[in-house]
Short mmCIF file of C-alpha atoms and ligand atoms in Angstrom, two decimals:
data_model
loop_
_atom_site.label_atom_id
_atom_site.label_comp_id
_atom_site.label_asym_id
_atom_site.label_seq_id
_atom_site.Cartn_x
_atom_site.Cartn_y
_atom_site.Cartn_z
CA UNK A 282 166.62 -61.22 199.04
CA UNK A 283 168.13 -64.45 198.66
CA UNK A 284 165.92 -67.23 197.77
CA UNK A 285 166.98 -70.92 198.93
CA UNK A 286 165.22 -74.15 197.82
CA UNK A 287 167.78 -76.23 199.65
CA UNK A 288 166.19 -79.01 201.55
CA UNK A 289 163.29 -79.40 199.19
CA UNK A 290 164.04 -81.87 195.92
CA UNK A 291 161.95 -82.49 192.91
CA UNK A 292 160.82 -86.07 192.40
CA UNK A 293 161.01 -87.87 189.30
CA UNK A 294 157.36 -86.99 188.35
CA UNK A 295 157.99 -83.35 188.81
CA UNK A 296 156.16 -83.04 192.23
CA UNK A 297 158.13 -81.58 195.26
CA UNK A 298 159.00 -83.91 197.80
CA UNK A 299 160.98 -83.09 201.33
CA UNK A 300 164.24 -84.40 202.24
CA UNK A 301 163.60 -83.83 205.75
CA UNK A 302 162.29 -85.92 208.47
CA UNK A 303 158.52 -84.94 208.10
CA UNK A 304 157.62 -88.50 208.07
CA UNK A 305 159.12 -89.32 211.45
CA UNK A 306 157.66 -86.34 212.87
CA UNK A 307 154.20 -87.00 211.72
CA UNK A 308 154.63 -90.41 213.17
CA UNK A 309 155.73 -89.36 216.42
CA UNK A 310 152.93 -87.03 216.57
CA UNK A 311 150.38 -89.69 215.87
CA UNK A 312 149.50 -88.03 212.65
CA UNK A 313 147.92 -90.80 210.15
CA UNK A 314 147.30 -90.71 206.35
CA UNK A 315 143.61 -89.93 207.43
CA UNK A 316 142.75 -88.51 210.84
CA UNK A 317 139.51 -88.02 212.64
CA UNK A 318 138.87 -84.27 213.05
CA UNK A 319 136.57 -84.77 216.23
CA UNK A 320 137.58 -85.39 219.73
CA UNK A 321 135.16 -85.50 222.53
CA UNK A 322 137.29 -87.63 225.02
CA UNK A 323 137.55 -89.98 222.39
CA UNK A 324 138.46 -89.82 218.71
CA UNK A 325 135.14 -89.90 216.86
CA UNK A 326 135.06 -92.91 214.52
CA UNK A 327 132.86 -91.18 212.42
CA UNK A 328 132.78 -87.39 212.43
CA UNK A 329 130.13 -87.11 209.84
CA UNK A 330 131.38 -84.05 207.84
CA UNK A 331 133.25 -83.85 204.56
CA UNK A 332 136.76 -84.83 204.31
CA UNK A 333 139.54 -81.92 204.37
CA UNK A 334 143.35 -82.16 202.82
CA UNK A 335 145.72 -80.37 204.93
CA UNK A 336 148.67 -79.41 202.38
CA UNK A 337 151.83 -77.61 202.98
CA UNK A 338 152.53 -74.14 201.67
CA UNK A 339 156.18 -75.11 201.88
CA UNK A 340 156.06 -77.26 198.74
CA UNK A 341 152.00 -77.25 197.76
CA UNK A 342 152.09 -81.11 198.56
CA UNK A 343 149.34 -82.60 200.82
CA UNK A 344 150.49 -83.67 204.24
CA UNK A 345 147.37 -85.84 205.40
CA UNK A 346 143.77 -85.73 205.37
CA UNK A 347 140.94 -84.98 208.21
CA UNK A 348 137.41 -86.14 208.32
CA UNK A 349 135.76 -82.75 209.58
CA UNK A 350 132.78 -82.72 212.10
CA UNK A 351 129.36 -82.63 211.02
CA UNK A 352 126.80 -80.00 212.66
CA UNK A 353 124.81 -82.91 214.32
CA UNK A 354 128.08 -84.14 215.80
CA UNK A 355 129.03 -80.70 216.70
CA UNK A 356 125.75 -80.47 218.74
CA UNK A 357 126.78 -83.66 220.57
CA UNK A 358 130.26 -82.87 221.34
CA UNK A 359 129.15 -79.51 222.83
CA UNK A 360 126.71 -81.62 225.04
CA UNK A 361 129.59 -83.61 225.96
CA UNK A 362 131.82 -80.42 226.83
CA UNK A 363 128.94 -79.41 229.05
CA UNK A 364 128.56 -82.81 230.80
CA UNK A 365 132.36 -82.98 231.47
CA UNK A 366 132.03 -79.27 232.90
CA UNK A 367 129.52 -80.29 235.48
CA UNK A 368 132.33 -82.83 236.80
CA UNK A 369 135.32 -80.75 236.04
CA UNK A 370 134.21 -77.72 237.87
CA UNK A 371 134.18 -80.07 241.40
CA UNK A 372 137.91 -80.79 241.13
CA UNK A 373 139.82 -78.32 243.49
CA UNK A 374 141.59 -75.86 241.33
CA UNK A 375 144.96 -76.64 242.54
CA UNK A 376 144.22 -80.43 241.28
CA UNK A 377 143.12 -78.99 237.85
CA UNK A 378 146.43 -77.00 237.92
CA UNK A 379 148.32 -80.34 238.36
CA UNK A 380 146.78 -81.61 235.19
CA UNK A 381 147.89 -78.68 233.30
CA UNK A 382 151.32 -78.93 234.73
CA UNK A 383 151.72 -82.31 233.18
CA UNK A 384 150.11 -81.07 229.81
CA UNK A 385 152.94 -78.40 230.02
CA UNK A 386 155.42 -81.00 230.34
CA UNK A 387 154.21 -83.27 227.56
CA UNK A 388 154.42 -79.88 225.20
CA UNK A 389 157.95 -79.66 226.39
CA UNK A 390 158.84 -83.12 225.29
CA UNK A 391 157.40 -82.41 221.93
CA UNK A 392 158.47 -79.12 221.41
CA UNK A 393 160.85 -79.74 218.43
CA UNK A 394 158.25 -81.92 216.57
CA UNK A 395 155.27 -79.81 216.85
CA UNK A 396 157.33 -76.87 216.18
CA UNK A 397 158.14 -78.56 212.88
CA UNK A 398 154.69 -79.21 212.20
CA UNK A 399 153.66 -75.59 212.81
CA UNK A 400 156.23 -74.68 210.46
CA UNK A 401 155.23 -77.22 207.88
CA UNK A 402 151.27 -76.86 207.83
CA UNK A 403 151.44 -73.06 207.94
CA UNK A 404 154.65 -71.75 206.81
CA UNK A 405 156.44 -70.08 209.59
CA UNK A 406 160.20 -70.71 210.10
CA UNK A 407 160.96 -73.15 212.65
CA UNK A 408 162.37 -71.16 215.29
CA UNK A 409 159.22 -69.30 215.27
CA UNK A 410 157.35 -72.45 215.03
CA UNK A 411 159.14 -73.75 218.28
CA UNK A 412 158.49 -70.25 219.71
CA UNK A 413 154.71 -70.90 219.56
CA UNK A 414 155.11 -74.23 221.37
CA UNK A 415 157.04 -72.40 223.95
CA UNK A 416 154.14 -70.11 224.50
CA UNK A 417 151.71 -72.98 225.19
CA UNK A 418 154.41 -74.20 227.74
CA UNK A 419 154.70 -70.94 229.25
CA UNK A 420 150.87 -70.21 229.62
CA UNK A 421 150.58 -73.79 231.33
CA UNK A 422 153.24 -72.83 233.74
CA UNK A 423 151.52 -69.58 234.35
CA UNK A 424 148.18 -71.17 234.78
CA UNK A 425 149.47 -73.74 237.28
CA UNK A 426 150.49 -71.02 239.65
CA UNK A 427 147.25 -69.41 238.87
CA UNK A 428 145.52 -72.26 240.14
CA UNK A 429 146.06 -71.18 243.61
CA UNK A 430 145.42 -67.48 242.92
CA UNK A 431 141.82 -66.99 242.16
CA UNK A 432 141.63 -64.53 244.79
CA UNK A 433 138.47 -62.87 245.62
CA UNK A 434 137.69 -59.72 247.82
CA UNK A 435 136.37 -59.07 251.22
CA UNK A 436 134.76 -55.71 251.15
CA UNK A 437 133.31 -53.65 253.94
CA UNK A 438 129.83 -54.22 254.45
CA UNK A 439 127.68 -50.98 255.44
CA UNK A 440 125.53 -53.17 257.67
CA UNK A 441 126.54 -54.34 261.16
CA UNK A 442 127.73 -57.90 261.61
CA UNK A 443 127.65 -58.40 257.65
CA UNK A 444 130.44 -60.06 255.87
CA UNK A 445 130.60 -59.03 251.93
CA UNK A 446 132.97 -61.23 249.66
CA UNK A 447 133.50 -61.93 246.20
CA UNK A 448 134.15 -65.36 244.74
CA UNK A 449 134.95 -66.58 241.35
CA UNK A 450 133.56 -69.78 240.10
CA UNK A 451 133.93 -71.92 236.93
CA UNK A 452 132.02 -70.43 234.12
CA UNK A 453 131.45 -73.52 231.68
CA UNK A 454 132.40 -74.68 228.25
CA UNK A 455 134.47 -72.19 226.29
CA UNK A 456 134.50 -71.92 222.54
CA UNK A 457 137.82 -71.43 221.12
CA UNK A 458 138.02 -70.47 217.48
CA UNK A 459 141.68 -69.85 216.39
CA UNK A 460 143.37 -68.58 213.17
CA UNK A 461 145.85 -70.49 210.96
CA UNK A 462 148.81 -67.83 211.75
CA UNK A 463 149.01 -69.30 215.55
CA UNK A 464 147.90 -72.74 215.23
CA UNK A 465 148.81 -73.81 218.76
CA UNK A 466 149.62 -70.90 220.98
CA UNK A 467 146.34 -69.11 221.02
CA UNK A 468 144.23 -72.63 221.79
CA UNK A 469 147.07 -72.87 224.52
CA UNK A 470 146.55 -69.17 226.01
CA UNK A 471 142.72 -70.25 226.15
CA UNK A 472 142.63 -73.72 227.08
CA UNK A 473 145.26 -73.61 229.82
CA UNK A 474 143.62 -70.79 231.48
CA UNK A 475 140.20 -72.14 231.09
CA UNK A 476 141.22 -75.53 232.46
CA UNK A 477 142.39 -74.46 235.65
CA UNK A 478 139.39 -71.98 236.09
CA UNK A 479 137.18 -75.16 235.82
CA UNK A 480 135.94 -74.63 232.58
CA UNK A 481 135.92 -77.11 229.49
CA UNK A 482 136.95 -76.10 225.95
CA UNK A 483 135.40 -76.86 222.47
CA UNK A 484 138.29 -76.08 220.06
CA UNK A 485 137.74 -75.22 216.29
CA UNK A 486 141.02 -74.88 214.66
CA UNK A 487 141.44 -72.96 211.37
CA UNK A 488 140.74 -75.46 208.51
CA UNK A 489 144.36 -74.77 206.92
CA UNK A 490 145.90 -75.97 210.21
CA UNK A 491 143.86 -78.92 211.34
CA UNK A 492 146.66 -81.56 211.92
CA UNK A 493 148.66 -79.39 214.32
CA UNK A 494 145.30 -78.90 216.56
CA UNK A 495 144.83 -82.94 216.27
CA UNK A 496 148.72 -83.11 217.20
CA UNK A 497 148.36 -80.76 220.32
CA UNK A 498 145.12 -82.65 221.41
CA UNK A 499 146.52 -86.12 221.07
CA UNK A 500 149.50 -84.95 223.50
CA UNK A 501 146.75 -83.52 225.94
CA UNK A 502 144.62 -86.41 225.43
CA UNK A 503 147.28 -88.58 227.11
CA UNK A 504 147.60 -86.33 230.14
CA UNK A 505 143.94 -86.30 230.53
CA UNK A 506 143.43 -90.10 230.54
CA UNK A 507 146.18 -90.54 232.76
CA UNK A 508 144.69 -88.31 235.57
CA UNK A 509 141.10 -89.86 234.95
CA UNK A 510 139.80 -86.23 233.94
CA UNK A 511 136.02 -86.49 232.76
CA UNK A 512 135.66 -87.23 229.20
CA UNK A 513 135.30 -84.01 227.01
CA UNK A 514 137.24 -81.52 229.33
CA UNK A 515 139.07 -80.80 225.90
CA UNK A 516 137.17 -81.26 222.97
CA UNK A 517 138.20 -80.70 219.17
CA UNK A 518 135.83 -80.02 216.41
CA UNK A 519 137.71 -79.76 212.90
CA UNK A 520 134.92 -78.30 210.51
CA UNK A 521 133.65 -75.70 208.53
CA UNK A 522 132.04 -72.24 209.77
CA UNK A 523 128.53 -73.38 209.01
CA UNK A 524 128.88 -76.85 210.99
CA UNK A 525 131.13 -75.82 213.66
CA UNK A 526 131.78 -72.02 213.86
CA UNK A 527 128.28 -70.89 213.87
CA UNK A 528 126.99 -73.54 216.30
CA UNK A 529 129.64 -72.54 218.75
CA UNK A 530 128.53 -69.10 218.11
CA UNK A 531 124.80 -69.92 218.28
CA UNK A 532 125.05 -72.42 221.26
CA UNK A 533 123.83 -71.23 224.88
CA UNK A 534 125.45 -73.99 226.42
CA UNK A 535 128.69 -72.08 225.77
CA UNK A 536 128.84 -68.82 227.83
CA UNK A 537 132.12 -67.41 226.33
CA UNK A 538 133.55 -67.64 222.81
CA UNK A 539 137.05 -66.43 222.28
CA UNK A 540 137.58 -65.42 218.49
CA UNK A 541 140.98 -64.99 216.86
CA UNK A 542 140.80 -63.65 213.15
CA UNK A 543 140.02 -60.94 210.83
CA UNK A 544 137.72 -57.95 212.13
CA UNK A 545 134.99 -58.64 209.52
CA UNK A 546 134.67 -62.13 210.71
CA UNK A 547 134.88 -61.30 214.37
CA UNK A 548 132.11 -58.87 213.84
CA UNK A 549 129.88 -61.54 212.64
CA UNK A 550 130.80 -63.95 215.53
CA UNK A 551 130.42 -61.07 218.11
CA UNK A 552 126.86 -60.13 216.88
CA UNK A 553 125.84 -63.77 217.03
CA UNK A 554 126.70 -64.46 220.50
CA UNK A 555 125.60 -60.96 221.56
CA UNK A 556 122.10 -61.86 220.33
CA UNK A 557 121.96 -64.63 223.09
CA UNK A 558 123.64 -62.48 225.29
CA UNK A 559 126.87 -64.67 225.63
CA UNK A 560 130.28 -63.18 225.99
CA UNK A 561 132.79 -62.91 223.47
CA UNK A 562 136.56 -62.40 223.94
CA UNK A 563 137.66 -60.84 220.59
CA UNK A 564 141.39 -60.91 219.15
CA UNK A 565 140.68 -59.07 215.70
CA UNK A 566 142.88 -57.23 213.23
CA UNK A 567 145.82 -54.96 213.77
CA UNK A 568 147.58 -51.93 211.83
CA UNK A 569 150.39 -51.86 214.14
CA UNK A 570 152.82 -49.22 213.71
CA UNK A 571 156.70 -48.52 214.90
CA UNK A 572 157.58 -44.65 215.66
CA UNK A 573 161.00 -43.67 214.94
CA UNK A 574 162.08 -40.52 216.68
CA UNK A 575 164.83 -38.23 215.83
CA UNK A 576 166.23 -39.50 219.07
CA UNK A 577 166.24 -43.14 218.23
CA UNK A 578 168.81 -45.63 218.55
CA UNK A 579 168.53 -46.50 214.56
CA UNK A 580 170.43 -49.66 214.65
CA UNK A 581 168.15 -51.13 217.28
CA UNK A 582 164.99 -49.78 215.54
CA UNK A 583 165.75 -51.45 212.01
CA UNK A 584 166.70 -54.75 213.60
CA UNK A 585 163.27 -54.67 215.63
CA UNK A 586 161.40 -53.61 212.30
CA UNK A 587 162.84 -56.44 210.41
CA UNK A 588 161.49 -59.08 212.85
CA UNK A 589 158.23 -57.10 213.27
CA UNK A 590 157.51 -56.71 209.68
CA UNK A 591 158.96 -59.87 208.19
CA UNK A 592 158.60 -62.50 210.80
CA UNK A 593 155.94 -65.20 210.11
CA UNK A 594 155.96 -63.54 206.79
CA UNK A 595 153.95 -60.63 207.93
CA UNK A 596 151.08 -63.09 209.03
CA UNK A 597 150.89 -61.93 212.76
CA UNK A 598 148.16 -59.78 214.08
CA UNK A 599 150.99 -58.02 215.62
CA UNK A 600 153.03 -57.75 212.51
CA UNK A 601 154.49 -54.00 212.09
CA UNK A 602 152.44 -52.77 208.96
CA UNK A 603 153.49 -48.98 209.37
CA UNK A 604 156.78 -47.31 210.03
CA UNK A 605 156.39 -43.66 211.18
CA UNK A 606 159.78 -41.96 211.02
CA UNK A 607 160.74 -38.66 211.89
CA UNK A 608 161.65 -36.44 209.02
CA UNK A 609 165.07 -35.51 210.30
CA UNK A 610 166.03 -39.58 210.20
CA UNK A 611 163.73 -40.38 207.46
CA UNK A 612 165.94 -41.08 204.76
CA UNK A 613 168.68 -42.84 206.79
CA UNK A 614 165.96 -45.17 208.40
CA UNK A 615 164.62 -45.87 205.29
CA UNK A 616 167.84 -46.65 203.44
CA UNK A 617 168.87 -49.15 206.30
CA UNK A 618 165.54 -50.83 205.97
CA UNK A 619 165.52 -51.47 202.55
CA UNK A 620 169.27 -52.97 202.92
CA UNK A 621 168.09 -54.96 205.64
CA UNK A 622 165.65 -56.42 203.37
CA UNK A 623 167.74 -57.34 200.56
CA UNK A 624 169.58 -59.62 203.04
CA UNK A 625 166.69 -61.59 204.17
CA UNK A 626 166.98 -65.15 203.23
CA UNK A 627 163.54 -66.55 201.92
CA UNK A 628 162.59 -70.31 201.30
CA UNK A 629 162.12 -73.39 203.03
CA UNK A 630 161.19 -72.33 206.62
CA UNK A 631 162.56 -75.66 208.31
CA UNK A 632 165.95 -74.65 206.76
CA UNK A 633 168.46 -73.03 209.33
CA UNK A 634 169.06 -69.34 208.18
CA UNK A 635 165.92 -68.88 206.14
CA UNK A 636 163.85 -65.83 207.87
CA UNK A 637 160.92 -66.02 205.73
CA UNK A 638 158.90 -68.90 204.52
CA UNK A 639 155.79 -68.68 202.19
CA UNK A 640 152.51 -67.21 202.43
CA UNK A 641 149.92 -69.68 203.74
CA UNK A 642 147.79 -70.07 200.43
CA UNK A 643 146.99 -68.41 197.22
CA UNK A 644 144.49 -66.17 198.30
CA UNK A 645 147.04 -64.58 200.71
CA UNK A 646 149.46 -63.88 197.87
CA UNK A 647 146.48 -62.67 195.61
CA UNK A 648 145.44 -60.13 198.48
CA UNK A 649 149.14 -58.90 198.75
CA UNK A 650 149.65 -58.47 195.19
CA UNK A 651 146.15 -56.55 195.06
CA UNK A 652 147.04 -54.16 198.07
CA UNK A 653 150.37 -53.50 196.34
CA UNK A 654 148.38 -52.57 193.06
CA UNK A 655 146.08 -50.25 195.22
CA UNK A 656 149.01 -48.71 196.62
CA UNK A 657 150.59 -48.02 193.15
CA UNK A 658 147.23 -46.56 191.95
CA UNK A 659 147.15 -44.37 194.95
CA UNK A 660 150.37 -42.90 194.03
CA UNK A 661 152.63 -44.97 196.42
CA UNK A 662 156.32 -45.88 195.72
CA UNK A 663 157.68 -49.69 196.17
CA UNK A 664 161.03 -49.09 197.41
CA UNK A 665 161.75 -53.09 197.45
CA UNK A 666 160.23 -56.26 197.35
CA UNK A 667 156.34 -57.03 196.58
CA UNK A 668 157.30 -59.87 193.84
CA UNK A 669 156.21 -63.26 193.42
CA UNK A 670 159.30 -65.60 193.72
CA UNK A 671 159.92 -67.95 190.67
CA UNK A 672 161.57 -71.25 190.79
CA UNK A 673 160.48 -71.90 194.53
CA UNK A 674 159.00 -75.18 195.63
CA UNK A 675 155.41 -73.68 195.72
CA UNK A 676 153.85 -70.72 194.00
CA UNK A 677 153.52 -69.21 197.72
CA UNK A 678 156.72 -67.52 198.09
CA UNK A 679 157.02 -63.35 197.92
CA UNK A 680 159.38 -60.86 198.44
CA UNK A 681 158.42 -58.60 201.45
CA UNK A 682 157.76 -55.00 200.34
CA UNK A 683 158.75 -51.56 201.77
CA UNK A 684 156.24 -48.92 200.30
CA UNK A 685 156.22 -45.26 200.62
CA UNK A 686 152.58 -44.44 201.30
CA UNK A 687 150.02 -42.21 203.08
CA UNK A 688 148.61 -42.94 206.30
CA UNK A 689 144.95 -42.04 204.96
CA UNK A 690 144.84 -44.16 202.14
CA UNK A 691 142.06 -47.09 202.37
CA UNK A 692 144.74 -49.65 201.87
CA UNK A 693 147.19 -48.57 204.57
CA UNK A 694 144.06 -48.24 206.79
CA UNK A 695 143.23 -51.80 206.19
CA UNK A 696 144.98 -54.76 207.46
CA UNK A 697 146.41 -56.71 204.59
CA UNK A 698 147.95 -60.13 206.22
CA UNK A 699 150.96 -60.01 204.28
CA UNK A 700 154.63 -58.65 204.50
CA UNK A 701 153.82 -54.86 203.22
CA UNK A 702 155.50 -52.11 205.55
CA UNK A 703 153.99 -48.70 204.77
CA UNK A 704 156.75 -46.07 205.57
CA UNK A 705 155.24 -42.54 206.70
CA UNK A 706 157.09 -39.50 207.46
CA UNK A 707 156.27 -37.41 210.76
CA UNK A 708 157.48 -33.81 211.71
CA UNK A 709 157.18 -34.37 215.63
CA UNK A 710 156.51 -36.84 218.14
CA UNK A 711 153.22 -35.57 218.52
CA UNK A 712 152.22 -36.03 214.78
CA UNK A 713 153.79 -39.46 214.81
CA UNK A 714 151.67 -40.38 217.70
CA UNK A 715 148.61 -38.81 215.96
CA UNK A 716 149.19 -40.68 212.68
CA UNK A 717 149.83 -43.98 214.56
CA UNK A 718 146.43 -43.55 216.33
CA UNK A 719 144.59 -42.50 213.12
CA UNK A 720 143.56 -46.09 212.27
CA UNK A 721 140.48 -48.32 213.21
CA UNK A 722 142.51 -50.91 214.90
CA UNK A 723 144.48 -50.61 218.09
CA UNK A 724 146.27 -53.77 218.83
CA UNK A 725 150.02 -53.17 219.17
CA UNK A 726 152.50 -50.05 219.12
CA UNK A 727 156.07 -49.27 219.62
CA UNK A 728 158.13 -45.87 219.88
CA UNK A 729 161.90 -45.92 219.44
CA UNK A 730 163.32 -43.04 221.51
CA UNK A 731 166.13 -42.45 224.02
CA UNK A 732 164.30 -39.52 225.32
CA UNK A 733 162.49 -40.11 228.34
CA UNK A 734 159.74 -37.27 227.78
CA UNK A 735 158.67 -38.84 224.31
CA UNK A 736 158.71 -42.17 225.91
CA UNK A 737 156.35 -41.24 228.85
CA UNK A 738 154.18 -39.21 226.42
CA UNK A 739 153.73 -42.09 224.14
CA UNK A 740 152.90 -44.42 227.34
CA UNK A 741 150.55 -41.57 228.78
CA UNK A 742 146.67 -41.43 228.37
CA UNK A 743 147.12 -39.06 225.38
CA UNK A 744 149.91 -41.37 223.90
CA UNK A 745 149.38 -44.60 222.05
CA UNK A 746 145.62 -45.97 222.02
CA UNK A 747 146.58 -49.62 221.46
CA UNK A 748 146.33 -52.31 223.88
CA UNK A 749 150.17 -53.01 223.81
CA UNK A 750 152.60 -50.11 223.67
CA UNK A 751 156.12 -50.62 223.65
CA UNK A 752 159.34 -48.56 223.91
CA UNK A 753 162.53 -49.67 222.25
CA UNK A 754 160.96 -53.13 221.63
CA UNK A 755 158.85 -54.29 218.57
CA UNK A 756 155.25 -54.65 217.99
CA UNK A 757 155.10 -58.46 217.71
CA UNK A 758 156.19 -61.13 220.24
CA UNK A 759 154.38 -60.35 223.24
CA UNK A 760 155.20 -62.49 226.67
CA UNK A 761 152.58 -64.38 227.84
CA UNK A 762 152.45 -62.78 231.26
CA UNK A 763 150.64 -59.84 230.14
CA UNK A 764 147.19 -59.38 229.14
CA UNK A 765 147.01 -59.57 225.19
CA UNK A 766 144.63 -57.77 223.18
CA UNK A 767 143.68 -54.52 221.52
CA UNK A 768 141.16 -51.54 221.45
CA UNK A 769 138.80 -50.30 218.73
CA UNK A 770 138.34 -52.57 215.77
CA UNK A 771 140.83 -55.20 217.34
CA UNK A 772 137.83 -56.32 219.44
CA UNK A 773 138.64 -55.08 222.95
CA UNK A 774 139.58 -58.86 224.17
CA UNK A 775 142.45 -59.63 226.63
CA UNK A 776 143.99 -62.96 226.80
CA UNK A 777 146.78 -64.97 228.31
CA UNK A 778 148.50 -63.48 231.22
CA UNK A 779 147.65 -60.76 233.97
CA UNK A 780 144.10 -61.00 235.03
CA UNK A 781 142.76 -62.07 231.89
CA UNK A 782 141.52 -65.25 233.67
CA UNK A 783 138.58 -63.14 235.24
CA UNK A 784 136.85 -63.27 231.89
CA UNK A 785 136.85 -67.37 231.99
CA UNK A 786 135.15 -67.34 235.57
CA UNK A 787 131.72 -65.80 236.76
CA UNK A 788 132.02 -63.04 239.52
CA UNK A 789 129.43 -63.87 242.75
CA UNK A 790 129.07 -61.29 245.55
CA UNK A 791 127.81 -62.49 248.71
CA UNK A 792 126.69 -60.82 251.87
CA UNK A 793 126.29 -62.96 254.98
CA UNK A 794 124.56 -61.50 257.78
CA UNK A 795 125.60 -63.16 261.17
CA UNK A 796 123.70 -60.69 263.21
CA UNK A 797 120.28 -61.31 264.82
CA UNK A 798 118.85 -58.58 262.85
CA UNK A 799 117.72 -57.65 259.43
CA UNK A 800 119.15 -54.47 258.37
CA UNK A 801 118.60 -53.37 255.10
CA UNK A 802 121.06 -51.52 252.87
CA UNK A 803 120.98 -47.68 252.04
CA UNK A 804 119.18 -47.50 255.78
CA UNK A 805 115.97 -48.29 254.23
CA UNK A 806 113.07 -49.21 256.76
CA UNK A 807 110.61 -51.65 255.37
CA UNK A 808 107.46 -52.18 257.33
CA UNK A 809 108.65 -51.80 260.71
C1 UN1 B 970 148.48 -63.48 216.77
O1 UN1 B 970 149.15 -62.87 215.57
O2 UN1 B 970 147.22 -63.88 216.46
O3 UN1 B 970 152.81 -61.10 220.22
C2 UN1 B 970 149.07 -63.49 218.10
C3 UN1 B 970 152.90 -62.00 219.44
C4 UN1 B 970 152.60 -63.45 219.59
C5 UN1 B 970 151.11 -63.51 219.32
C6 UN1 B 970 150.41 -63.14 218.11
N1 UN1 B 970 152.78 -63.68 221.19
O4 UN1 B 970 153.25 -61.57 218.23
#
């Protein structure tokens, strides 16, 4: 693994400062030294909550401060979102789509700056930061088309001269609670779809990445204003779990809560929302595997595993965490993976050629080290990596690890949000699928094979049990056009493309009787 610190220099005081144009980028995005974390159509002058400092994992330095939203202000903000909904739902859907089209274009114009801010605030490499903004742009485009396609159905009525139909109506304010690892895209999937559906959005971003959320909201705000949209169509509430998160979960003015994060946290949110019989859309932990068959193109498989396991420093919910290899190609595959890991450049994620930046914070580094310790205790063999890197601009840089392990070990069963790849051996495609499915999560999966029968088995009802199953393509990097989400403890939610929009609307079944009689369904005669 090659480490690099170019692009980052030590200042006279010993602290680290960037040479790069982050200052200009922050300015272009309207990020001030201190920012309001509350927006309900206006930026709140006094959001009422404690201050929060966003620092960059790249060099450990503060980027800017944010004043968070208090519980009381959060309640008022939800009220504003509800008021805006009552107006927004009356806008014709294609007109709402036109606003979203303009938001997508505004993101196009700021893709480079936003991508850099994502990279700087959470540590993923710049191409991935820009890729994330591209997801926002893509889902906006998708939503524009969708705004003319909320098709209902016409169903045959069993009664003469009756028409039975199904239509879709706006639902209400949607709570969107997002994680640090996709600080813009996950909001984008939810917000762009919600907007065209006629819903409003209350966004609680991760406290690790409030500046990206503020920058995204500022861009959207300009478009909303230019179009005279009701104030509060998009709201932002940067704040803690108590002040903001649990209020969104508890508030029955919010009929749908989308939550992305760990299974443990998701379970709590889901229980709270369920208590008031609200709806949730859960995107929780993954424990994604790539299966390499004896009939795989090994070169392709290894390259894919590299992006899947090391991309975003192992901090995607779709990260490849397990590599299940057929015994006949096991040694060769593992040898190639370890060799490829040796060439990964780790360093400043804004620098061209770097493939892995830092982990998001100290807790993440500690968790990675604790997981590796558990693996060693269980008898696992670390084949490469797994070390804290010294002489880096912050203490958050690690080398990605490849570890020989056993699927049933508790640590392999858990999602550790870090670049640890567990390699496991299988004797057949059936055994490999069984190993892959023998975890509690069910997000993403992939099989490398050139054998049609193996591929079809993997995609069949007795194949992968995950929400995403790919052949000769990796576990991460899903396109927005499909429904994104997973089964089992991943939470069952589906966001983004396909017909995921249906969750953001309410379905209404209607019968219109245009006869002169009053026939009852099921042929019931009542009092005549
Ligand atoms: C996440 O990690 O929360 O499929 C989402 C992917 C991305 C989204 C990941 N498009 O890897």
